Amino acid sequence: MLKQLLERTLNAFCEDYKAFSKHHYPTIHNRGLSLEHLSSAFLRRLLSISKEFTQDTTAILFSNDVAHQPSVYLFTFNNEKVWCIFPPFLNAKTEAKSQIYFCIEALIATNQAKPNDHFIILCDHWFDRTKSSKALYYWWTGHQPLLINDYLIQGIHPLKTPELLSDVLKVQYEMEPITLSITHPIESKQHQSLLKYFLCFALLQYKAQPSFPS
């Protein structure tokens, strides 16, 4: 149920984003949502949908040091824990990726995250002409866009990369990727998806074996 809940939330959030961008044109088309608005809008939608199933659900701020690492919220649903990570993903360079890894590592190292806990990563990116930006789609999802010609028409030339987010998560952090997706919730005046704006979503589960005292 949790996977369906989160995927339904993402779909509803994308529709919220489309409506919001229409009301705030051209600001959203130029800059996207701020990290604060992105996280609060997603969590508001998540809580709204989750309460259709149970009142036993909460979302609390866990850490908010955006100058050094992503904002983290803890969402609970019927005693299941979901760590919601919102990185300030302004670019696709190594430093921005390292912030995501550091945040996951810190939650594991301090025993905040327990085996079978779920993780959400939600962040956005404006495509640019750097190599790291061109490779971001492949790095995040593990494949090229299905309708790659649509990207080429909009001046986006996706590249492959040997490093994949899923590989790092599995090998270094014992994370099992459930969903790794990129959507494009902003539309042009002609109601076409603005493909240079990436909304990156990941749903993961921490699969480490629980340790027991000897």
GROMACS .gro file of C-alpha atoms in nm:
model
  214
    1MET     CA    1   0.000   0.000   0.000
    2LEU     CA    2   0.283   0.240   0.082
    3LYS     CA    3   0.425   0.229  -0.271
    4GLN     CA    4   0.084   0.300  -0.424
    5LEU     CA    5   0.029   0.583  -0.176
    6LEU     CA    6   0.358   0.750  -0.262
    7GLU     CA    7   0.316   0.709  -0.637
    8ARG     CA    8  -0.037   0.848  -0.616
    9THR     CA    9   0.100   1.141  -0.417
   10LEU     CA   10   0.365   1.211  -0.680
   11ASN     CA   11   0.106   1.209  -0.960
   12ALA     CA   12  -0.122   1.443  -0.764
   13PHE     CA   13   0.170   1.669  -0.676
   14CYS     CA   14   0.265   1.699  -1.043
   15GLU     CA   15  -0.090   1.812  -1.120
   16ASP     CA   16  -0.067   2.061  -0.833
   17TYR     CA   17   0.259   2.186  -0.980
   18LYS     CA   18   0.104   2.236  -1.324
   19ALA     CA   19  -0.182   2.437  -1.176
   20PHE     CA   20   0.054   2.640  -0.959
   21SER     CA   21   0.283   2.722  -1.252
   22LYS     CA   22  -0.013   2.848  -1.457
   23HIS     CA   23  -0.116   3.085  -1.180
   24HIS     CA   24   0.238   3.211  -1.127
   25TYR     CA   25   0.360   3.243  -1.486
   26PRO     CA   26   0.636   3.334  -1.571
   27THR     CA   27   0.803   3.308  -1.227
   28ILE     CA   28   0.773   2.928  -1.201
   29HIS     CA   29   0.879   2.884  -1.564
   30ASN     CA   30   1.195   3.081  -1.497
   31ARG     CA   31   1.296   2.949  -1.156
   32GLY     CA   32   1.078   2.657  -1.054
   33LEU     CA   33   0.964   2.617  -0.693
   34SER     CA   34   1.191   2.704  -0.404
   35LEU     CA   35   1.311   2.414  -0.190
   36GLU     CA   36   1.083   2.525   0.093
   37HIS     CA   37   0.775   2.539  -0.130
   38LEU     CA   38   0.864   2.212  -0.307
   39SER     CA   39   0.893   2.016   0.018
   40SER     CA   40   0.590   2.171   0.189
   41ALA     CA   41   0.365   2.125  -0.116
   42PHE     CA   42   0.464   1.759  -0.156
   43LEU     CA   43   0.421   1.680   0.214
   44ARG     CA   44   0.087   1.858   0.227
   45ARG     CA   45  -0.039   1.643  -0.060
   46LEU     CA   46   0.114   1.329   0.097
   47LEU     CA   47  -0.062   1.387   0.430
   48SER     CA   48  -0.390   1.466   0.257
   49ILE     CA   49  -0.390   1.141   0.060
   50SER     CA   50  -0.257   0.925   0.344
   51LYS     CA   51  -0.539   1.037   0.575
   52GLU     CA   52  -0.786   0.881   0.334
   53PHE     CA   53  -0.652   0.547   0.461
   54THR     CA   54  -0.563   0.615   0.825
   55GLN     CA   55  -0.537   0.894   1.080
   56ASP     CA   56  -0.218   0.733   1.209
   57THR     CA   57   0.008   0.945   0.990
   58THR     CA   58   0.246   1.235   1.060
   59ALA     CA   59   0.521   1.435   0.891
   60ILE     CA   60   0.777   1.615   1.108
   61LEU     CA   61   1.088   1.814   1.025
   62PHE     CA   62   1.397   1.613   1.117
   63SER     CA   63   1.677   1.842   0.995
   64ASN     CA   64   1.690   2.164   0.796
   65ASP     CA   65   2.050   2.271   0.738
   66VAL     CA   66   2.001   2.363   0.373
   67ALA     CA   67   2.333   2.544   0.354
   68HIS     CA   68   2.520   2.217   0.404
   69GLN     CA   69   2.283   1.928   0.337
   70PRO     CA   70   1.927   1.849   0.224
   71SER     CA   71   1.616   1.909   0.432
   72VAL     CA   72   1.489   1.586   0.588
   73TYR     CA   73   1.137   1.506   0.710
   74LEU     CA   74   1.017   1.190   0.880
   75PHE     CA   75   0.681   1.067   0.751
   76THR     CA   76   0.505   0.786   0.937
   77PHE     CA   77   0.217   0.580   0.802
   78ASN     CA   78   0.070   0.296   1.010
   79ASN     CA   79   0.400   0.269   1.200
   80GLU     CA   80   0.604   0.257   0.878
   81LYS     CA   81   0.877   0.518   0.848
   82VAL     CA   82   0.962   0.712   0.535
   83TRP     CA   83   1.260   0.947   0.536
   84CYS     CA   84   1.184   1.231   0.296
   85ILE     CA   85   1.497   1.400   0.160
   86PHE     CA   86   1.471   1.728  -0.030
   87PRO     CA   87   1.812   1.830  -0.170
   88PRO     CA   88   1.879   2.180  -0.305
   89PHE     CA   89   1.960   2.022  -0.641
   90LEU     CA   90   2.066   2.333  -0.829
   91ASN     CA   91   2.309   2.151  -1.057
   92ALA     CA   92   2.411   1.800  -1.154
   93LYS     CA   93   2.773   1.819  -1.043
   94THR     CA   94   2.951   1.590  -0.800
   95GLU     CA   95   2.897   1.818  -0.500
   96ALA     CA   96   2.518   1.811  -0.538
   97LYS     CA   97   2.516   1.433  -0.570
   98SER     CA   98   2.746   1.398  -0.269
   99GLN     CA   99   2.493   1.587  -0.057
  100ILE     CA  100   2.238   1.315  -0.123
  101TYR     CA  101   2.484   1.039  -0.034
  102PHE     CA  102   2.602   1.222   0.278
  103CYS     CA  103   2.246   1.265   0.402
  104ILE     CA  104   2.164   0.895   0.361
  105GLU     CA  105   2.493   0.794   0.520
  106ALA     CA  106   2.430   1.020   0.821
  107LEU     CA  107   2.084   0.873   0.884
  108ILE     CA  108   2.227   0.521   0.871
  109ALA     CA  109   2.542   0.593   1.074
  110THR     CA  110   2.345   0.753   1.358
  111ASN     CA  111   2.097   0.461   1.364
  112GLN     CA  112   1.807   0.691   1.285
  113ALA     CA  113   1.723   0.482   0.978
  114LYS     CA  114   1.636   0.121   1.053
  115PRO     CA  115   1.622  -0.183   0.821
  116ASN     CA  116   1.306  -0.181   0.606
  117ASP     CA  117   1.256   0.194   0.644
  118HIS     CA  118   1.173   0.369   0.319
  119PHE     CA  119   1.339   0.675   0.173
  120ILE     CA  120   1.204   0.938  -0.066
  121ILE     CA  121   1.430   1.175  -0.256
  122LEU     CA  122   1.257   1.462  -0.435
  123CYS     CA  123   1.449   1.738  -0.608
  124ASP     CA  124   1.446   1.941  -0.926
  125HIS     CA  125   1.695   2.041  -1.192
  126TRP     CA  126   1.705   2.285  -1.480
  127PHE     CA  127   1.881   2.133  -1.777
  128ASP     CA  128   2.190   2.316  -1.899
  129ARG     CA  129   2.459   2.237  -2.154
  130THR     CA  130   2.714   2.093  -1.913
  131LYS     CA  131   2.810   1.728  -1.948
  132SER     CA  132   2.686   1.649  -1.596
  133SER     CA  133   2.344   1.794  -1.677
  134LYS     CA  134   2.319   1.601  -2.003
  135ALA     CA  135   2.397   1.278  -1.815
  136LEU     CA  136   2.159   1.344  -1.526
  137TYR     CA  137   1.858   1.164  -1.675
  138TYR     CA  138   2.058   0.847  -1.733
  139TRP     CA  139   2.235   0.872  -1.394
  140TRP     CA  140   1.904   0.902  -1.210
  141THR     CA  141   1.686   0.653  -1.400
  142GLY     CA  142   1.938   0.411  -1.554
  143HIS     CA  143   1.804   0.460  -1.906
  144GLN     CA  144   1.760   0.718  -2.178
  145PRO     CA  145   1.424   0.896  -2.222
  146LEU     CA  146   1.177   0.678  -2.412
  147LEU     CA  147   1.072   0.966  -2.638
  148ILE     CA  148   1.423   1.095  -2.689
  149ASN     CA  149   1.334   1.281  -3.009
  150ASP     CA  150   1.110   1.512  -2.807
  151TYR     CA  151   1.414   1.606  -2.598
  152LEU     CA  152   1.629   1.663  -2.903
  153ILE     CA  153   1.365   1.896  -3.049
  154GLN     CA  154   1.381   2.106  -2.732
  155GLY     CA  155   1.761   2.121  -2.751
  156ILE     CA  156   1.827   1.856  -2.487
  157HIS     CA  157   2.087   1.594  -2.579
  158PRO     CA  158   2.088   1.327  -2.305
  159LEU     CA  159   2.414   1.139  -2.249
  160LYS     CA  160   2.487   0.802  -2.094
  161THR     CA  161   2.716   0.771  -1.794
  162PRO     CA  162   2.891   0.469  -1.639
  163GLU     CA  163   2.796   0.583  -1.289
  164LEU     CA  164   2.434   0.518  -1.188
  165LEU     CA  165   2.253   0.639  -0.879
  166SER     CA  166   2.100   0.293  -0.830
  167ASP     CA  167   2.442   0.124  -0.824
  168VAL     CA  168   2.578   0.358  -0.559
  169LEU     CA  169   2.268   0.317  -0.345
  170LYS     CA  170   2.281  -0.062  -0.361
  171VAL     CA  171   2.654  -0.113  -0.312
  172GLN     CA  172   2.740   0.158  -0.061
  173TYR     CA  173   2.416   0.196   0.138
  174GLU     CA  174   2.224  -0.132   0.096
  175MET     CA  175   1.932   0.059  -0.054
  176GLU     CA  176   1.690  -0.118  -0.286
  177PRO     CA  177   1.551   0.123  -0.548
  178ILE     CA  178   1.176   0.079  -0.595
  179THR     CA  179   1.110   0.379  -0.818
  180LEU     CA  180   1.355   0.613  -0.992
  181SER     CA  181   1.168   0.853  -1.216
  182ILE     CA  182   1.190   1.194  -1.380
  183THR     CA  183   0.879   1.391  -1.471
  184HIS     CA  184   0.821   1.732  -1.629
  185PRO     CA  185   0.533   1.908  -1.451
  186ILE     CA  186   0.583   2.252  -1.608
  187GLU     CA  187   0.403   2.314  -1.936
  188SER     CA  188   0.448   2.578  -2.203
  189LYS     CA  189   0.169   2.808  -2.317
  190GLN     CA  190   0.104   2.551  -2.590
  191HIS     CA  191   0.046   2.286  -2.318
  192GLN     CA  192   0.364   2.099  -2.406
  193SER     CA  193   0.585   1.962  -2.130
  194LEU     CA  194   0.886   2.183  -2.066
  195LEU     CA  195   1.145   1.905  -2.082
  196LYS     CA  196   1.436   2.115  -1.959
  197TYR     CA  197   1.278   2.113  -1.613
  198PHE     CA  198   1.335   1.782  -1.434
  199LEU     CA  199   1.146   1.673  -1.124
  200CYS     CA  200   1.349   1.381  -0.990
  201PHE     CA  201   1.178   1.128  -0.761
  202ALA     CA  202   1.324   0.823  -0.590
  203LEU     CA  203   1.157   0.567  -0.364
  204LEU     CA  204   1.400   0.336  -0.185
  205GLN     CA  205   1.399   0.078   0.091
  206TYR     CA  206   1.683   0.022   0.335
  207LYS     CA  207   1.755  -0.351   0.309
  208ALA     CA  208   2.035  -0.397   0.561
  209GLN     CA  209   1.999  -0.698   0.787
  210PRO     CA  210   1.908  -0.597   1.143
  211SER     CA  211   2.186  -0.649   1.396
  212PHE     CA  212   2.117  -0.828   1.723
  213PRO     CA  213   2.319  -0.809   2.044
  214SER     CA  214   2.538  -1.113   2.103
   0.00000   0.00000   0.00000
